[in-house]
CSV table of N, CA and C in Angstrom, one decimal:
chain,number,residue,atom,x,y,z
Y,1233,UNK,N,-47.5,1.0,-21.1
Y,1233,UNK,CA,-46.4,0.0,-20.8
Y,1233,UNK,C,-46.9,-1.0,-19.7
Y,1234,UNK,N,-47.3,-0.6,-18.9
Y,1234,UNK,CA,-48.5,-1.5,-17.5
Y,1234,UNK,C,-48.9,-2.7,-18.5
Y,1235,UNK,N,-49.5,-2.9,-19.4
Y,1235,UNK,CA,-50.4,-4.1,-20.0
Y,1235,UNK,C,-49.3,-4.8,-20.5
Y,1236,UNK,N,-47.9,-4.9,-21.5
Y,1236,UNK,CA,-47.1,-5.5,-21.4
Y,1236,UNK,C,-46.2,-6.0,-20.7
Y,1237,UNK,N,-45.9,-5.2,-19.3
Y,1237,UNK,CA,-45.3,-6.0,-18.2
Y,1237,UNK,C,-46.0,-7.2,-17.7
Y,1238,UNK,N,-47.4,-6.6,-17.7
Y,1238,UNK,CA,-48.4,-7.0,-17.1
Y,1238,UNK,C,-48.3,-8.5,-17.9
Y,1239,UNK,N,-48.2,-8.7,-19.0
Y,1239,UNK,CA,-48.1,-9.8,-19.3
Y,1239,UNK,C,-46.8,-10.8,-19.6
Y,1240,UNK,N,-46.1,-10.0,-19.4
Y,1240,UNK,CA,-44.5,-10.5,-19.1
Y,1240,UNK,C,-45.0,-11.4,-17.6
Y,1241,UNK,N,-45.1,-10.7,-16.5
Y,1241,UNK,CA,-45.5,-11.3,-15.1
Y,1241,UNK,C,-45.9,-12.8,-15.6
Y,1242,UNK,N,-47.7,-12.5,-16.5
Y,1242,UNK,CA,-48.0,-14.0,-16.4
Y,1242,UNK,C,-47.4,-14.9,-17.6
Y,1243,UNK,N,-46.3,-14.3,-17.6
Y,1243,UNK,CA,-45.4,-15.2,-18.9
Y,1243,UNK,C,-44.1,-15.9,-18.2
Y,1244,UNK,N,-43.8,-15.1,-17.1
Y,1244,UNK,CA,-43.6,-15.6,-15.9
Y,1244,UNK,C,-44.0,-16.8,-15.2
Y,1245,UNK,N,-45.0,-16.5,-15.0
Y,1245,UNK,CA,-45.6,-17.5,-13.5
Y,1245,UNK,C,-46.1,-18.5,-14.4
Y,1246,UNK,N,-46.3,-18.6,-15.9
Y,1246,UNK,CA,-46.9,-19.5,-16.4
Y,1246,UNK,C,-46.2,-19.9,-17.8
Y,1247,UNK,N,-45.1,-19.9,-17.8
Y,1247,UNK,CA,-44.8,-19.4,-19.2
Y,1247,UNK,C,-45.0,-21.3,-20.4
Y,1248,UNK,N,-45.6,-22.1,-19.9
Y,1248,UNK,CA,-46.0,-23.5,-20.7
Y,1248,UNK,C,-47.5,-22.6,-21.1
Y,1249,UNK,N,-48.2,-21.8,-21.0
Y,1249,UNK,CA,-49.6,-21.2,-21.4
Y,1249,UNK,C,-49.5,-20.4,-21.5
Y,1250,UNK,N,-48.9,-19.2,-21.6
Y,1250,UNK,CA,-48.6,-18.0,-22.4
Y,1250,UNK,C,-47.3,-17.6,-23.3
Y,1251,UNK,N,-47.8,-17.4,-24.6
Y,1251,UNK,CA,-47.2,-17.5,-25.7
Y,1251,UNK,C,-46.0,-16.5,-25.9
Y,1252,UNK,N,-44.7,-17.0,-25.6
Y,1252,UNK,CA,-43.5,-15.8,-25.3
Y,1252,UNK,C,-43.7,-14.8,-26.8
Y,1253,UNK,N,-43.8,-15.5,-27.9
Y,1253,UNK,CA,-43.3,-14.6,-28.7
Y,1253,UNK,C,-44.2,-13.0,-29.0
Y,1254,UNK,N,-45.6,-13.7,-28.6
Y,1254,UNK,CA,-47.0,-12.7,-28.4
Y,1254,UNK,C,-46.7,-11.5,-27.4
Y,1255,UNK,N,-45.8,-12.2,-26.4
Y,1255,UNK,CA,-45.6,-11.5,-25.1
Y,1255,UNK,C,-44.4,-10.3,-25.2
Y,1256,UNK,N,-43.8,-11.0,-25.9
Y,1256,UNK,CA,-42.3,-9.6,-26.3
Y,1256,UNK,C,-42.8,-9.3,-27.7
Y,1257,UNK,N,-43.9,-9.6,-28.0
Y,1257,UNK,CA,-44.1,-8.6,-29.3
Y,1257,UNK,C,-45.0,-7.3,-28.6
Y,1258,UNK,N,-45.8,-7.4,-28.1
Y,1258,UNK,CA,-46.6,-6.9,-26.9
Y,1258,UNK,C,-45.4,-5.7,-26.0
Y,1259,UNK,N,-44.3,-6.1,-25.7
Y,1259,UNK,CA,-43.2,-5.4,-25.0
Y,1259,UNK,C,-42.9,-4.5,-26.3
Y,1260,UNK,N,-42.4,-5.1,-27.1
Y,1260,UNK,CA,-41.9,-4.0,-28.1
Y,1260,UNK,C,-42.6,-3.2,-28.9
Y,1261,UNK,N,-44.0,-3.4,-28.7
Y,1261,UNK,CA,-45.3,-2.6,-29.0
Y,1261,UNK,C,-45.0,-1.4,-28.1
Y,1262,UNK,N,-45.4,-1.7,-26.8
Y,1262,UNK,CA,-45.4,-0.5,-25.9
Y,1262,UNK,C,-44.5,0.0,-25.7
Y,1263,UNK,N,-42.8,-0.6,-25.9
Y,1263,UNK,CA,-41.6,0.4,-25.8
Y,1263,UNK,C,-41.6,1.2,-27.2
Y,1264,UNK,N,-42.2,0.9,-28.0
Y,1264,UNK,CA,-42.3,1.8,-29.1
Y,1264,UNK,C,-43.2,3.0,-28.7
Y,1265,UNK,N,-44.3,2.8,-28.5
Y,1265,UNK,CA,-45.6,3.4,-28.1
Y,1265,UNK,C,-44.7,4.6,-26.9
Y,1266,UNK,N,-43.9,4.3,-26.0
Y,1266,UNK,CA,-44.0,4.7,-24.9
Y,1266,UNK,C,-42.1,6.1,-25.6
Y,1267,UNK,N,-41.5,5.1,-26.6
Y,1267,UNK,CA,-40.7,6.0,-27.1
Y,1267,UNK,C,-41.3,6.9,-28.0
Y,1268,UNK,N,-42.5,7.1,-28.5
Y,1268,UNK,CA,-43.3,7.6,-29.7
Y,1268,UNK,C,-43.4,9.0,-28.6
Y,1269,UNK,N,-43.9,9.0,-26.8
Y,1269,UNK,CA,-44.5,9.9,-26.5
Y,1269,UNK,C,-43.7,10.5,-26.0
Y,1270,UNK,N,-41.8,9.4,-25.8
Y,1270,UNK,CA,-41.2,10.5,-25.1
Y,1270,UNK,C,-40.7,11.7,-26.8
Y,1271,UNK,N,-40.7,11.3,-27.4
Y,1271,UNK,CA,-40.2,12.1,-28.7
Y,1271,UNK,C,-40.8,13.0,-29.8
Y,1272,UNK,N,-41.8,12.8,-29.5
Y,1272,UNK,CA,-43.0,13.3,-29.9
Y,1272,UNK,C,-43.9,14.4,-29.9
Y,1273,UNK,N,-44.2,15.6,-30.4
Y,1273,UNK,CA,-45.2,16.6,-29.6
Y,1273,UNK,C,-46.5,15.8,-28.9
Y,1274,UNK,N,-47.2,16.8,-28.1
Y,1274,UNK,CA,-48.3,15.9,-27.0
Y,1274,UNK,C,-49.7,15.5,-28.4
Y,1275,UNK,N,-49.5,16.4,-29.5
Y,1275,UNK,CA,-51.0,16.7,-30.6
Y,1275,UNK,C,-50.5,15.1,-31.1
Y,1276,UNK,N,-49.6,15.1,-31.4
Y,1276,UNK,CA,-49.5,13.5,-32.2
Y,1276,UNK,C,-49.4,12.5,-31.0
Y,1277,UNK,N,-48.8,12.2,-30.3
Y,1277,UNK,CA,-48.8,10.9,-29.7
Y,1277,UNK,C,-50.2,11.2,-28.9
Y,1278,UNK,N,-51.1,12.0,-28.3
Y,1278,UNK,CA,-52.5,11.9,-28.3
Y,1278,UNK,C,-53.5,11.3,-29.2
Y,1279,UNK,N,-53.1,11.6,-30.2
Y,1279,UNK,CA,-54.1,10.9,-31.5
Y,1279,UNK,C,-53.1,9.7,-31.6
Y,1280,UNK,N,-52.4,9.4,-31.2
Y,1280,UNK,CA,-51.6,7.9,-31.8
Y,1280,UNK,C,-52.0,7.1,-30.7
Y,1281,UNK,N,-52.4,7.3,-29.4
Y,1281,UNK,CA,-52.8,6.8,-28.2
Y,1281,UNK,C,-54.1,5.9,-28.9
Y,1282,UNK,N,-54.8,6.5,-29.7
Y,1282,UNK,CA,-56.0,6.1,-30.2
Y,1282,UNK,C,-55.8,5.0,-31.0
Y,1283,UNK,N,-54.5,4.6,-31.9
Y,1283,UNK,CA,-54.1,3.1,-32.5
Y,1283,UNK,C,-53.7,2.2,-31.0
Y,1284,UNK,N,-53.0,2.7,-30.1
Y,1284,UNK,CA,-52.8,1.5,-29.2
Y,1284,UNK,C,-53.7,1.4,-28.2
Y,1285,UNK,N,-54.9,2.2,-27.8
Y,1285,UNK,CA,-55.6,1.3,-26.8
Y,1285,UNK,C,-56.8,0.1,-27.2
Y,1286,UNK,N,-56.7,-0.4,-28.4
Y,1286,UNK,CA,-57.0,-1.2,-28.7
Y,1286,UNK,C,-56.3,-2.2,-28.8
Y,1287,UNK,N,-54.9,-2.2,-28.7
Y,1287,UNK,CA,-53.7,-3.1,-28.4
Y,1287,UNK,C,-54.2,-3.3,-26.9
Y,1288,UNK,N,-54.1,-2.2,-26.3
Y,1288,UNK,CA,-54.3,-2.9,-24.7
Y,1288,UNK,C,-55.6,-3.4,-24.3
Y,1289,UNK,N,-56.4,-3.3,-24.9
Y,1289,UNK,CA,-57.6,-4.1,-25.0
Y,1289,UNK,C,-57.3,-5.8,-25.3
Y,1290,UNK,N,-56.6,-5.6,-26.6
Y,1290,UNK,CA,-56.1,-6.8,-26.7
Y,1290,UNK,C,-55.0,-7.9,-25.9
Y,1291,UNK,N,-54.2,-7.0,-25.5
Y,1291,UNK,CA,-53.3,-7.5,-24.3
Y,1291,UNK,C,-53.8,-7.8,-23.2
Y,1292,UNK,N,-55.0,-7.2,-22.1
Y,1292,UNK,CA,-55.8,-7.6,-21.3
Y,1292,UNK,C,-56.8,-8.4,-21.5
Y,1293,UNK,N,-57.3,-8.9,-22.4
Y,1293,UNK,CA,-58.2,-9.9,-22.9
Y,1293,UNK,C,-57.4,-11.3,-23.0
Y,1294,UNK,N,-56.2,-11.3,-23.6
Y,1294,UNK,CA,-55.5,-12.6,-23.7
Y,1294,UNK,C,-54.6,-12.8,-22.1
Y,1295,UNK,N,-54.5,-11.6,-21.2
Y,1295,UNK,CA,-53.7,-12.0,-20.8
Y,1295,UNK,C,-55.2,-13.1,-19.4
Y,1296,UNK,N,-56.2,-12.2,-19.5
Y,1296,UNK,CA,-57.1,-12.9,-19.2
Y,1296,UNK,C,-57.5,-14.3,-19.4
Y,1297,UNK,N,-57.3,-14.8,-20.7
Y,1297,UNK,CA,-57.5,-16.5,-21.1
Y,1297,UNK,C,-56.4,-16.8,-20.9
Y,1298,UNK,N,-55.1,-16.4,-20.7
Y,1298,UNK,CA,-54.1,-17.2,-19.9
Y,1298,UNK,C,-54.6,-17.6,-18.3
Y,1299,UNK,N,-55.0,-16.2,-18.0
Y,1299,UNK,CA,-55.5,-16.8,-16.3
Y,1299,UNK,C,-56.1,-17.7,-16.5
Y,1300,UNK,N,-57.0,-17.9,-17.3
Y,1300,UNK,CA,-58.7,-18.6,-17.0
Y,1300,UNK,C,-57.7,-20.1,-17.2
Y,1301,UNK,N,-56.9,-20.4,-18.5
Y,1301,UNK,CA,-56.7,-21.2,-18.5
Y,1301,UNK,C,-55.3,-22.0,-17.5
Y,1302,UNK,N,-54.8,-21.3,-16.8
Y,1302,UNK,CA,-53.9,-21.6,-15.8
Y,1302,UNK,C,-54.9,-22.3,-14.3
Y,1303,UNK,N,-56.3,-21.8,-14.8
Y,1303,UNK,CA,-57.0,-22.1,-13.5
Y,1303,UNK,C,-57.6,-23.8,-14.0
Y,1304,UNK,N,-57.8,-23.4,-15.1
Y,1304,UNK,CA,-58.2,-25.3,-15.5
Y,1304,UNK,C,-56.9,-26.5,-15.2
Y,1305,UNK,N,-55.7,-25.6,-15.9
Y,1305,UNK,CA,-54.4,-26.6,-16.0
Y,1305,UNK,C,-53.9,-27.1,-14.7
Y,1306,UNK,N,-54.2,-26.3,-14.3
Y,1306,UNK,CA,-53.4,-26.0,-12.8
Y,1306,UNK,C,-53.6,-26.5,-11.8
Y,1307,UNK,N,-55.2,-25.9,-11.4
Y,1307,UNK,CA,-56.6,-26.0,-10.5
Y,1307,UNK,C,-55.7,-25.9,-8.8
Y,1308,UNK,N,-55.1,-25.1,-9.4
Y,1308,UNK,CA,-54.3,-24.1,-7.8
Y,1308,UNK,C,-54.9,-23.1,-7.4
Y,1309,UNK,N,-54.7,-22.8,-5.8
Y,1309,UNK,CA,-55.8,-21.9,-5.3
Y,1309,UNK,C,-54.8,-20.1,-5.8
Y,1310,UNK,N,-53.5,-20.4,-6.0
Y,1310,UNK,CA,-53.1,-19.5,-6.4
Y,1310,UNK,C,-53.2,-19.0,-7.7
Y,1311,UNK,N,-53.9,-20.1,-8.7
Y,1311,UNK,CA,-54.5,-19.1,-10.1
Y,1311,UNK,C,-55.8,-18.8,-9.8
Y,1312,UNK,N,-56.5,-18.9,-8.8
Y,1312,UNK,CA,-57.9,-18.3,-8.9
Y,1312,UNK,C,-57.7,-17.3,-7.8
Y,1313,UNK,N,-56.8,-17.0,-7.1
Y,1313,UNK,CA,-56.4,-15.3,-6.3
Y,1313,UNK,C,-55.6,-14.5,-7.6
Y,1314,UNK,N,-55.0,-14.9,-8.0
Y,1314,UNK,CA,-54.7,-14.0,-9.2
Y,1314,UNK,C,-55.4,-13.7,-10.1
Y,1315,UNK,N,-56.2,-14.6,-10.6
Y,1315,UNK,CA,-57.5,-14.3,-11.7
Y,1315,UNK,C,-58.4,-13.3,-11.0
Y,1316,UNK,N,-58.5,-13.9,-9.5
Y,1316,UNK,CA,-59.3,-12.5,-9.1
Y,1316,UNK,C,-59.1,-11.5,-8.6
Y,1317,UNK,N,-57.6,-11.3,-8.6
Y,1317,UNK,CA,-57.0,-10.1,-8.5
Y,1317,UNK,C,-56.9,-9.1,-9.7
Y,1318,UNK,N,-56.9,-10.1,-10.9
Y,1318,UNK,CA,-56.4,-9.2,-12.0
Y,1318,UNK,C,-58.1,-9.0,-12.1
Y,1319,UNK,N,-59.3,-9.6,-12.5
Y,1319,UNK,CA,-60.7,-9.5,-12.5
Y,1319,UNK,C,-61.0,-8.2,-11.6
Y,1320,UNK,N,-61.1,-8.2,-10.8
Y,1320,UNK,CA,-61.7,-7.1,-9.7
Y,1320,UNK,C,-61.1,-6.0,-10.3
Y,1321,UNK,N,-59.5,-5.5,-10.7
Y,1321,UNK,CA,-58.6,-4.3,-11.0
Y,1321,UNK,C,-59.5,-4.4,-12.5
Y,1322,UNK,N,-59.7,-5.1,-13.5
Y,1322,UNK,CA,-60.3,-5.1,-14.4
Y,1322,UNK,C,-61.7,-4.3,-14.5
Y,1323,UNK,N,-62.3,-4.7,-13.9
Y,1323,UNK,CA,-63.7,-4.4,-13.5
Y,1323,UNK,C,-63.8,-3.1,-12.8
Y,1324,UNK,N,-63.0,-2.7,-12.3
Y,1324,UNK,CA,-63.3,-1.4,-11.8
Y,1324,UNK,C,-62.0,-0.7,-12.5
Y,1325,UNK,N,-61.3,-0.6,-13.2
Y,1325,UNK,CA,-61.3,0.3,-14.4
Y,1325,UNK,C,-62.1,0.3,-15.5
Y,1326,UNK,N,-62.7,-0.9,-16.0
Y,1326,UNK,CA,-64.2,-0.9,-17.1
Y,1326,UNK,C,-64.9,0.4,-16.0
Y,1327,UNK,N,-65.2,0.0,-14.8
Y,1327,UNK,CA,-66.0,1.2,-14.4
Y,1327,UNK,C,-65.8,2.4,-14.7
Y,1328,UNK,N,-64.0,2.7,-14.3
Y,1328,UNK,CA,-64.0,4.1,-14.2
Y,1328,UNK,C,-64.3,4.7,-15.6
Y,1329,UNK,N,-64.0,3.8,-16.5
Y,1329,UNK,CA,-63.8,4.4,-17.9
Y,1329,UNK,C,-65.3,4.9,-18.2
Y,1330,UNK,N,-66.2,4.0,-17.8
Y,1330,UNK,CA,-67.5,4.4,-18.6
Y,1330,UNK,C,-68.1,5.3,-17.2
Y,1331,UNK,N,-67.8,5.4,-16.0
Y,1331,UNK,CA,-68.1,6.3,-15.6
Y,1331,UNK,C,-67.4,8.2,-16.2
Y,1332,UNK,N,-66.3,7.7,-16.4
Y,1332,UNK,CA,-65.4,9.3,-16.4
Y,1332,UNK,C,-66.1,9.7,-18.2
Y,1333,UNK,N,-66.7,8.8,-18.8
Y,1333,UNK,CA,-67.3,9.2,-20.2
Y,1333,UNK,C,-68.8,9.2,-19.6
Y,1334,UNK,N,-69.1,9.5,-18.4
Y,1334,UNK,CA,-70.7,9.7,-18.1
Y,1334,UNK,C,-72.0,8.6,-18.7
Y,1335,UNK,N,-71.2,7.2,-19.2
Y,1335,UNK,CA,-72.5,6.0,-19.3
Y,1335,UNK,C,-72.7,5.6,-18.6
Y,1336,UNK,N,-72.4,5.4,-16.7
Y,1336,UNK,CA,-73.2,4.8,-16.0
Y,1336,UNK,C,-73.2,6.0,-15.3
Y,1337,UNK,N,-73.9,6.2,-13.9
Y,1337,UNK,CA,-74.0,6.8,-12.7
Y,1337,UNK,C,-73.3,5.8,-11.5
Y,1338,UNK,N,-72.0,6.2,-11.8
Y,1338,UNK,CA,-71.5,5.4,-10.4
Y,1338,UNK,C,-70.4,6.0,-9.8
Y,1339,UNK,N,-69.2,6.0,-9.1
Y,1339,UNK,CA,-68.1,6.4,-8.7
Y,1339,UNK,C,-66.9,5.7,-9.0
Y,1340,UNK,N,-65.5,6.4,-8.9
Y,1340,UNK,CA,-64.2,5.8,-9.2
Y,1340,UNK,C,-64.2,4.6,-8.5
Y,1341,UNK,N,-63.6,3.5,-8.8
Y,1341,UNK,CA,-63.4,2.5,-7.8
Y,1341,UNK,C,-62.1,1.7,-8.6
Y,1342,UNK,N,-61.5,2.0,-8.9
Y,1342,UNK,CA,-60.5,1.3,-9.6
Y,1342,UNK,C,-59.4,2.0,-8.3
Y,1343,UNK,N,-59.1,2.7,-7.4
Y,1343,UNK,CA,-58.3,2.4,-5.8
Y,1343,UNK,C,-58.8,1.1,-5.2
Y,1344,UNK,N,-60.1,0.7,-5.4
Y,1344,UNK,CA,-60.6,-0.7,-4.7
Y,1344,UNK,C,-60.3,-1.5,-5.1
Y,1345,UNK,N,-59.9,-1.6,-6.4
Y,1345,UNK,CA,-59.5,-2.5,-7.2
Y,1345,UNK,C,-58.1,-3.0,-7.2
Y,1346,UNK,N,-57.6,-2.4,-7.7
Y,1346,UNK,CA,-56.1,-2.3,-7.2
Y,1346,UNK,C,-56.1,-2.8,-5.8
Y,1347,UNK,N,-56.5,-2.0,-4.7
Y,1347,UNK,CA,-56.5,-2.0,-3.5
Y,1347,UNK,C,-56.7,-3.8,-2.8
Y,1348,UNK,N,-57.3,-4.6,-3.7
Y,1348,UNK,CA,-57.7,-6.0,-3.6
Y,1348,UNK,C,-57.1,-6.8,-4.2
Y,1349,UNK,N,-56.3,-5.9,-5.7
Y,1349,UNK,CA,-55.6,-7.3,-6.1
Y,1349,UNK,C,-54.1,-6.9,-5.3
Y,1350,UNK,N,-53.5,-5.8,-4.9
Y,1350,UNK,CA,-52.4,-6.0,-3.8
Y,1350,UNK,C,-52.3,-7.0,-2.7
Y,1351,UNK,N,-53.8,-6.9,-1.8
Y,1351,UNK,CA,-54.0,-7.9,-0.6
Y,1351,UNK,C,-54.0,-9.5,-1.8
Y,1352,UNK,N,-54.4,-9.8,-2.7
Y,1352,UNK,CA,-54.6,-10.8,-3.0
Y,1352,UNK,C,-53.1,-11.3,-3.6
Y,1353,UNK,N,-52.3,-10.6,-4.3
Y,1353,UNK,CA,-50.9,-11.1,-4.4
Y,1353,UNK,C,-49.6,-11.2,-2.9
Y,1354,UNK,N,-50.1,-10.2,-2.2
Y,1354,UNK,CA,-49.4,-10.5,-0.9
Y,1354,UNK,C,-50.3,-12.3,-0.3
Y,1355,UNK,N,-51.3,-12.1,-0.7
Y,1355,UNK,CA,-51.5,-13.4,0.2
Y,1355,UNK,C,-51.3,-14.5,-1.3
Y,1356,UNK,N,-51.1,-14.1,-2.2
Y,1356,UNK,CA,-50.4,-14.8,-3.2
Y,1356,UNK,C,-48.4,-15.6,-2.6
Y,1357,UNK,N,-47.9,-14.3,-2.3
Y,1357,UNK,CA,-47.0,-14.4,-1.5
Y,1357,UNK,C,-46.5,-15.0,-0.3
Y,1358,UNK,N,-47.6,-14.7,0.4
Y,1358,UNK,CA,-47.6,-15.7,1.7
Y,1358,UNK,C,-47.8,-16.9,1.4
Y,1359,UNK,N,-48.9,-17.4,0.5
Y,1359,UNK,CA,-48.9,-19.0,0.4
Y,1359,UNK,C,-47.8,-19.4,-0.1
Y,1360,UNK,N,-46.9,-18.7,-1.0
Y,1360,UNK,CA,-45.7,-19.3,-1.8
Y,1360,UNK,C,-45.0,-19.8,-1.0
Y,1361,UNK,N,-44.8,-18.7,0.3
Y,1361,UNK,CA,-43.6,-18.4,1.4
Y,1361,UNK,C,-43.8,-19.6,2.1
Y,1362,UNK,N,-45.2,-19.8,2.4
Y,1362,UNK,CA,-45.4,-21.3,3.5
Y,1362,UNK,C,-45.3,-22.6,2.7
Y,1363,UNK,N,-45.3,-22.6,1.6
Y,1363,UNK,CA,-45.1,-23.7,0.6
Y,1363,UNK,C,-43.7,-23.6,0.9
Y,1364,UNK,N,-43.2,-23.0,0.1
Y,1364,UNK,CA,-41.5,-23.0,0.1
Y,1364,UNK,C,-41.2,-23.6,2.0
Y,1365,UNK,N,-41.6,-22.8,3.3
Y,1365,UNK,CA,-41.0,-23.1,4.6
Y,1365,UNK,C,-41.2,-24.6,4.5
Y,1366,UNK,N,-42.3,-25.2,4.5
Y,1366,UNK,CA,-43.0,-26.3,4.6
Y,1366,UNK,C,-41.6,-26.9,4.1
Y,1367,UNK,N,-41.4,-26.8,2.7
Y,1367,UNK,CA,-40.7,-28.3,2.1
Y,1367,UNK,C,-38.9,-28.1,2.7
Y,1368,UNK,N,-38.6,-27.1,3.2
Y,1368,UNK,CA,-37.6,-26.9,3.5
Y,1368,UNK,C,-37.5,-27.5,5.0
Y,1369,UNK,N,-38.6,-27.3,5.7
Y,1369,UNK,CA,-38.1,-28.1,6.9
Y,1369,UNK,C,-38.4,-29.9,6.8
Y,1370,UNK,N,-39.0,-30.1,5.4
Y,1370,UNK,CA,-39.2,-31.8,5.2
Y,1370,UNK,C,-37.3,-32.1,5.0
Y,1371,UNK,N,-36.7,-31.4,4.1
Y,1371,UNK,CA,-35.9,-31.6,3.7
Y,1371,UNK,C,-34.7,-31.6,4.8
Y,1372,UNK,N,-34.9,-30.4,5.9
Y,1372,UNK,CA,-33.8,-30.5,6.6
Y,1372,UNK,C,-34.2,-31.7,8.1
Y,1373,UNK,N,-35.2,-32.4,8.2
Y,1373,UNK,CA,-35.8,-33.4,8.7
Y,1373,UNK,C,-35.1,-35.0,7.9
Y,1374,UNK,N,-34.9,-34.6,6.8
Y,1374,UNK,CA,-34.2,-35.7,5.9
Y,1374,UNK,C,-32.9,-35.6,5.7
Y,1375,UNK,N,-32.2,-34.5,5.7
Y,1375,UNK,CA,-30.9,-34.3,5.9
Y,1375,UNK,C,-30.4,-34.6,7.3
Y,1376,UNK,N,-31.3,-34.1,8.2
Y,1376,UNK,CA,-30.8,-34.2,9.8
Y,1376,UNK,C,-30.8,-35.9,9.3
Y,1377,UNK,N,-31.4,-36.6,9.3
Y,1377,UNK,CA,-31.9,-37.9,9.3
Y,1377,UNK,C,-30.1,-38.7,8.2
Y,1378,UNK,N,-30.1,-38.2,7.6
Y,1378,UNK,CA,-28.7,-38.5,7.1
Y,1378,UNK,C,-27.5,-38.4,7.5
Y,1379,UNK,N,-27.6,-37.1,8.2
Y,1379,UNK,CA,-26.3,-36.8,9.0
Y,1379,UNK,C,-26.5,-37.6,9.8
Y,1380,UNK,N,-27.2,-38.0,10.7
Y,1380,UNK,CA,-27.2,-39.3,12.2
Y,1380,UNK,C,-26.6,-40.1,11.8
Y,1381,UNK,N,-27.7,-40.5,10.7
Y,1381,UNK,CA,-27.4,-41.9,10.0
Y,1381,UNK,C,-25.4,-42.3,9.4
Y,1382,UNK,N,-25.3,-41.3,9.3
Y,1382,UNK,CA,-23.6,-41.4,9.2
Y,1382,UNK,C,-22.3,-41.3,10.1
Y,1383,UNK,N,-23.4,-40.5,11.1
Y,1383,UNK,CA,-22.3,-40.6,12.4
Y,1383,UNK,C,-22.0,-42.0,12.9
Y,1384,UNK,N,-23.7,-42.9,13.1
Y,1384,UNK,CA,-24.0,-43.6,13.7
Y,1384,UNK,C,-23.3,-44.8,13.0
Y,1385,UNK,N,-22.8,-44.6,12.0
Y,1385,UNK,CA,-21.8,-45.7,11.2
Y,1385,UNK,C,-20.4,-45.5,11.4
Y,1386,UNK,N,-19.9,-44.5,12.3
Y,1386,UNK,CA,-18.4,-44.3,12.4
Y,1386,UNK,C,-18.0,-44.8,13.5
């Protein structure tokens, strides 16, 4: 269920470049998938796990060309902390997976990962927050500027 929220979010923040109908078909994939395992013995929805992680393969690949292409459309510094927040959590679950199936020699690192796209959406957050203060004190700089300007005519 993680990969379809996951792409609800950037259906969200972008929703002129990611494709709603893809996006709640994707939801109703995994609410099915996720009602399969609450109702299910563990022998079947184990082997059924094996039709949808290739769904979530496919859900994190596109939701990937949404980023890339939010970073062309856009060319905001906040689609290329996001890209590399989702990239780094990416990259180090690829790790853990082919480490926990013993093809590389390396260690878990998908806490590091995570661990960086958190700092990178909080400072996603912050820059929104100083965007947002910024235009609110232009505006109350323009409103002050109107209220005078009305007294000053009475």
């Amino acid at each position: 269920l993680p990969a379809p929220v996951f792409l609800y979010l950037l259906y969200a923040l972008y929703p002129k470049i990611a494709s709603r109908r893809f996006v709640q078909g994707t939801l109703l994939l995994g609410l099915a998938f996720a009602a399969l395992t609450v109702v299910t013995p563990t022998e079947f929805h184990t082997k059924a796990l094996g039709f949808y992680q290739p769904a979530i393969l496919v859900m994190i690949l596109y939701g990937m060309v949404v980023l890339v292409k939010s970073i062309f459309q856009t060319n905001s510094l906040v689609s290329r902390l996001i890209f590399l927040g989702c990239f780094a959590g990416l990259l180090a679950g690829v790790n853990d997976v082919l480490y926990t199936y013993r093809w590389i020699d390396s260690t878990y690192l998908l806490h590091y990962g995570i661990g960086l796209y958190i700092m990178l959406q909080a400072l996603v957050l912050a820059i929104h927050n100083q965007q947002n203060l910024h235009a609110i004190e232009k505006y109350a700089v323009k409103l002050e500027a109107l209220w005078v300007g009305n007294i000053d005519l009475r």
